[in-house]
């Protein structure tokens, strides 16, 4: 049973100066400083447990998300955790449908990122109180309770609560075996760490060599800024990994629809499994057109990390606009909204291959995809979870990768908690790291 | 020629306690306090002119938009106004594609509202320097220059720069006559002031009587919270205005897709021209399904006030999801992005009927729709602009309504400037009005 009244909610602006090393650079985000609006929830329960929630940002603007968290805080403060999770759908609706605040969303952009950070903290706290890692809390929940966490508003034409329960009920069979499989083998991952756009060819080769030694078999390369550059880099990486291993490409929204089709026709010789984010994340019909054009070339379309809510995912599925669906643990409204997307993907038979990387996205999303395998999809076919080898050292319960697979977390909670000294050191603009950097820049 | 270097950009949180009178209340926004993030731009030019920009909000969250304006400010400060408007597409792209900030959008929600406020101020300043009301600045601009203000990214599959120029070029004929027509007759309007959801039947009747006396022939009623209530209110208003006058209905996103179709089948007897915002503003395919279902009943679908960018409008047009397109002067990226939507609507032959009301939305959008008539659509068929009789007294150049038509503004600028004493009095939380209200609430 969830317990305690929420007595305190704080939000912190924590930034890592990743732009200094071109880590995370792509065709649209040339100099990201991986950052997070980091939420801490405290209650008056005697257990003294705290809930931690993150949402991912790229540096500037983190303070705007922190401001939005504070605007939402009155909906959380002084609430009983039992009441929150006891009517989780109602609480989700309250956060996302505040009669005044919804105007500056609704359920998109800054306010939705803030909602994610708060709800991630609630789930972390709940799982800690239950003494389970989040994935296990979800796996052990009965279908009716799981469904009651989901707001079906605007998706009931595609997925009703009854259908959600049926899908979950059907998968009760075999759950134990799949859980055991996860615990021994883990969930398959792919790496994006080798081929950021800002890396030199030499660095790319070196990282690729290391990754191959480490047992990685699936690689993603950033493309979209310069065609000649792409041809050279894609050729280089395909040569290094050989014809059998899997290569994915990611354009990070660089193209218009006709351009995406032309560009990928040129890169098709390198046999990519998918092209990720070929155009605007808002362009459902554009993704559908690209999917149709690239299908004869054997290239699928993947998107999701910037799809702002379940209504967009619903339509991407309705329009057959993607062949790989990429959920994100921090852009959607936390576990609640991601549950609805996992269930819709199952209904449409589309594999979910989560977006991760950034700060903590690997830590969080592993819980969702492990739950998905055990309770929803029951399949590993065409499925894998992104992995990026950055910033895990700042987390109290970092991911564990073994033979290119995510091993299920065993600690209670949602793996969202950061090390206290990291939060202090990287806080913006007052942490040690930033005081020095800003002073060096004369700011 | 635009002149001066931007030396100062300030953003103010200004709120009007409209919730006290249930003004603006609808099925989703039960207690709005009409508000604005109010931007002031100053330059070092000797003319001493200032640019004012607003974006509309509903109270809480205005501080979040102000925070986002400040995050965008470095892109504006110390720039020459001539460089900004001389490469307006480039400047638009810079504001909306900041490599770090775009993550918390992109081009949606809080950051896009902030972008609108800043760009609205730039347009106001530019028009003031040219000594023309904004609509006239646009009307007098040659097609090539107008098109150069538009970012065609993500819409080039539907509208290219060449097509935009062609549309504008074709309409050069007859421009003088249409401008003269606007100056004498004005642009037709409809009223939403009579039938907010929170108003009593008596108040509704009284306001309706007054509006009929004032020459209004088109009325909008809020629906969607309670069916019996809707039937009674719609019957009442249809009785009062008679069978010939035009009635529109607005559900403010209250329904799921199947519910929208059922509900409107019941209200069809009151012969509405359109149902506005029947469901989520993100649901393009949902609006298309509703459009198809309601077409046999003679009811069109209208939407737009919460459609967050041109990519959504592009798809609404592609999917034939709406029969009336409602631009908003403060949610899209100002004049620049609205130009692209007006041109796409023209290409698809869909009438534009702007959203207005709130704070200053009437003042701003009249410029866009008058320009649309003179230079783009060249038609008044099925077209009208929303009007709400609130808060105009706070503006230095308030709208002028004559015989239920908007008369074209004659003062230079974008009509965005508020009275200094209003800004001071309604500033949140330190203005006189709020200090008293908050003290009365014990805050």
mmCIF file of N, CA and C in Angstrom, chain B residues 16 24 44 113 137 183 199-200 223 228 252 274-275 294 325 335 347 352 366 377 380 401 413 419 433:
data_model
loop_
_atom_site.group_PDB
_atom_site.id
_atom_site.type_symbol
_atom_site.label_atom_id
_atom_site.label_comp_id
_atom_site.label_asym_id
_atom_site.label_seq_id
_atom_site.Cartn_x
_atom_site.Cartn_y
_atom_site.Cartn_z
ATOM 1 N N UNK B 16 -5.805 39.113 -16.293
ATOM 2 C CA UNK B 16 -7.100 39.725 -15.975
ATOM 3 C C UNK B 16 -7.981 38.682 -15.291
ATOM 4 N N UNK B 24 -15.497 33.634 -20.811
ATOM 5 C CA UNK B 24 -14.532 32.739 -21.449
ATOM 6 C C UNK B 24 -14.641 31.296 -20.981
ATOM 7 N N UNK B 44 18.019 51.193 -30.432
ATOM 8 C CA UNK B 44 18.776 52.433 -30.254
ATOM 9 C C UNK B 44 18.481 53.451 -31.368
ATOM 10 N N UNK B 113 4.699 29.570 -28.081
ATOM 11 C CA UNK B 113 3.947 30.747 -27.615
ATOM 12 C C UNK B 113 4.915 31.899 -27.349
ATOM 13 N N UNK B 137 1.081 46.940 -44.419
ATOM 14 C CA UNK B 137 2.479 46.570 -44.680
ATOM 15 C C UNK B 137 2.530 45.279 -45.502
ATOM 16 N N UNK B 183 -12.036 48.947 -46.508
ATOM 17 C CA UNK B 183 -12.034 50.245 -45.817
ATOM 18 C C UNK B 183 -13.445 50.798 -45.635
ATOM 19 N N UNK B 199 -22.514 31.042 -18.360
ATOM 20 C CA UNK B 199 -23.562 32.051 -18.268
ATOM 21 C C UNK B 199 -24.926 31.391 -18.013
ATOM 22 N N UNK B 200 -25.770 32.074 -17.251
ATOM 23 C CA UNK B 200 -27.139 31.579 -17.010
ATOM 24 C C UNK B 200 -27.992 31.791 -18.253
ATOM 25 N N UNK B 223 -20.656 24.229 -26.199
ATOM 26 C CA UNK B 223 -21.352 22.981 -25.869
ATOM 27 C C UNK B 223 -20.355 21.949 -25.332
ATOM 28 N N UNK B 228 -28.127 17.469 -21.986
ATOM 29 C CA UNK B 228 -29.426 18.120 -21.745
ATOM 30 C C UNK B 228 -29.296 19.642 -21.726
ATOM 31 N N UNK B 252 -14.695 22.721 -27.606
ATOM 32 C CA UNK B 252 -13.414 22.891 -26.919
ATOM 33 C C UNK B 252 -12.744 21.586 -26.519
ATOM 34 N N UNK B 274 -21.058 24.789 -38.102
ATOM 35 C CA UNK B 274 -19.886 23.955 -37.802
ATOM 36 C C UNK B 274 -19.885 23.512 -36.348
ATOM 37 N N UNK B 275 -19.154 22.434 -36.110
ATOM 38 C CA UNK B 275 -18.775 22.075 -34.742
ATOM 39 C C UNK B 275 -17.267 22.322 -34.644
ATOM 40 N N UNK B 294 -20.133 13.731 -40.225
ATOM 41 C CA UNK B 294 -21.087 14.834 -40.070
ATOM 42 C C UNK B 294 -21.471 15.494 -41.385
ATOM 43 N N UNK B 325 -11.008 26.674 -41.381
ATOM 44 C CA UNK B 325 -9.693 26.676 -40.738
ATOM 45 C C UNK B 325 -9.531 27.921 -39.869
ATOM 46 N N UNK B 335 3.130 36.250 -37.629
ATOM 47 C CA UNK B 335 2.717 36.491 -39.007
ATOM 48 C C UNK B 335 3.411 35.499 -39.945
ATOM 49 N N UNK B 347 -4.643 27.188 -51.299
ATOM 50 C CA UNK B 347 -4.368 26.125 -52.267
ATOM 51 C C UNK B 347 -5.422 25.014 -52.192
ATOM 52 N N UNK B 352 -10.768 30.426 -44.335
ATOM 53 C CA UNK B 352 -10.142 30.720 -43.042
ATOM 54 C C UNK B 352 -11.087 31.592 -42.222
ATOM 55 N N UNK B 366 -7.316 40.527 -36.825
ATOM 56 C CA UNK B 366 -8.007 41.306 -37.861
ATOM 57 C C UNK B 366 -7.035 41.716 -38.972
ATOM 58 N N UNK B 377 -7.036 35.135 -50.351
ATOM 59 C CA UNK B 377 -8.274 34.404 -50.671
ATOM 60 C C UNK B 377 -9.119 35.130 -51.700
ATOM 61 N N UNK B 380 -15.074 36.351 -49.692
ATOM 62 C CA UNK B 380 -15.696 36.376 -48.354
ATOM 63 C C UNK B 380 -16.648 35.196 -48.175
ATOM 64 N N UNK B 401 -15.580 47.870 -34.367
ATOM 65 C CA UNK B 401 -16.606 47.032 -34.993
ATOM 66 C C UNK B 401 -17.730 47.939 -35.475
ATOM 67 N N UNK B 413 1.364 49.876 -36.963
ATOM 68 C CA UNK B 413 1.701 48.789 -36.041
ATOM 69 C C UNK B 413 0.740 47.627 -36.141
ATOM 70 N N UNK B 419 -2.304 49.677 -22.914
ATOM 71 C CA UNK B 419 -2.157 50.923 -22.158
ATOM 72 C C UNK B 419 -1.209 50.681 -20.989
ATOM 73 N N UNK B 433 -4.466 45.240 -8.762
ATOM 74 C CA UNK B 433 -5.621 44.336 -8.825
ATOM 75 C C UNK B 433 -5.298 42.996 -8.161
#
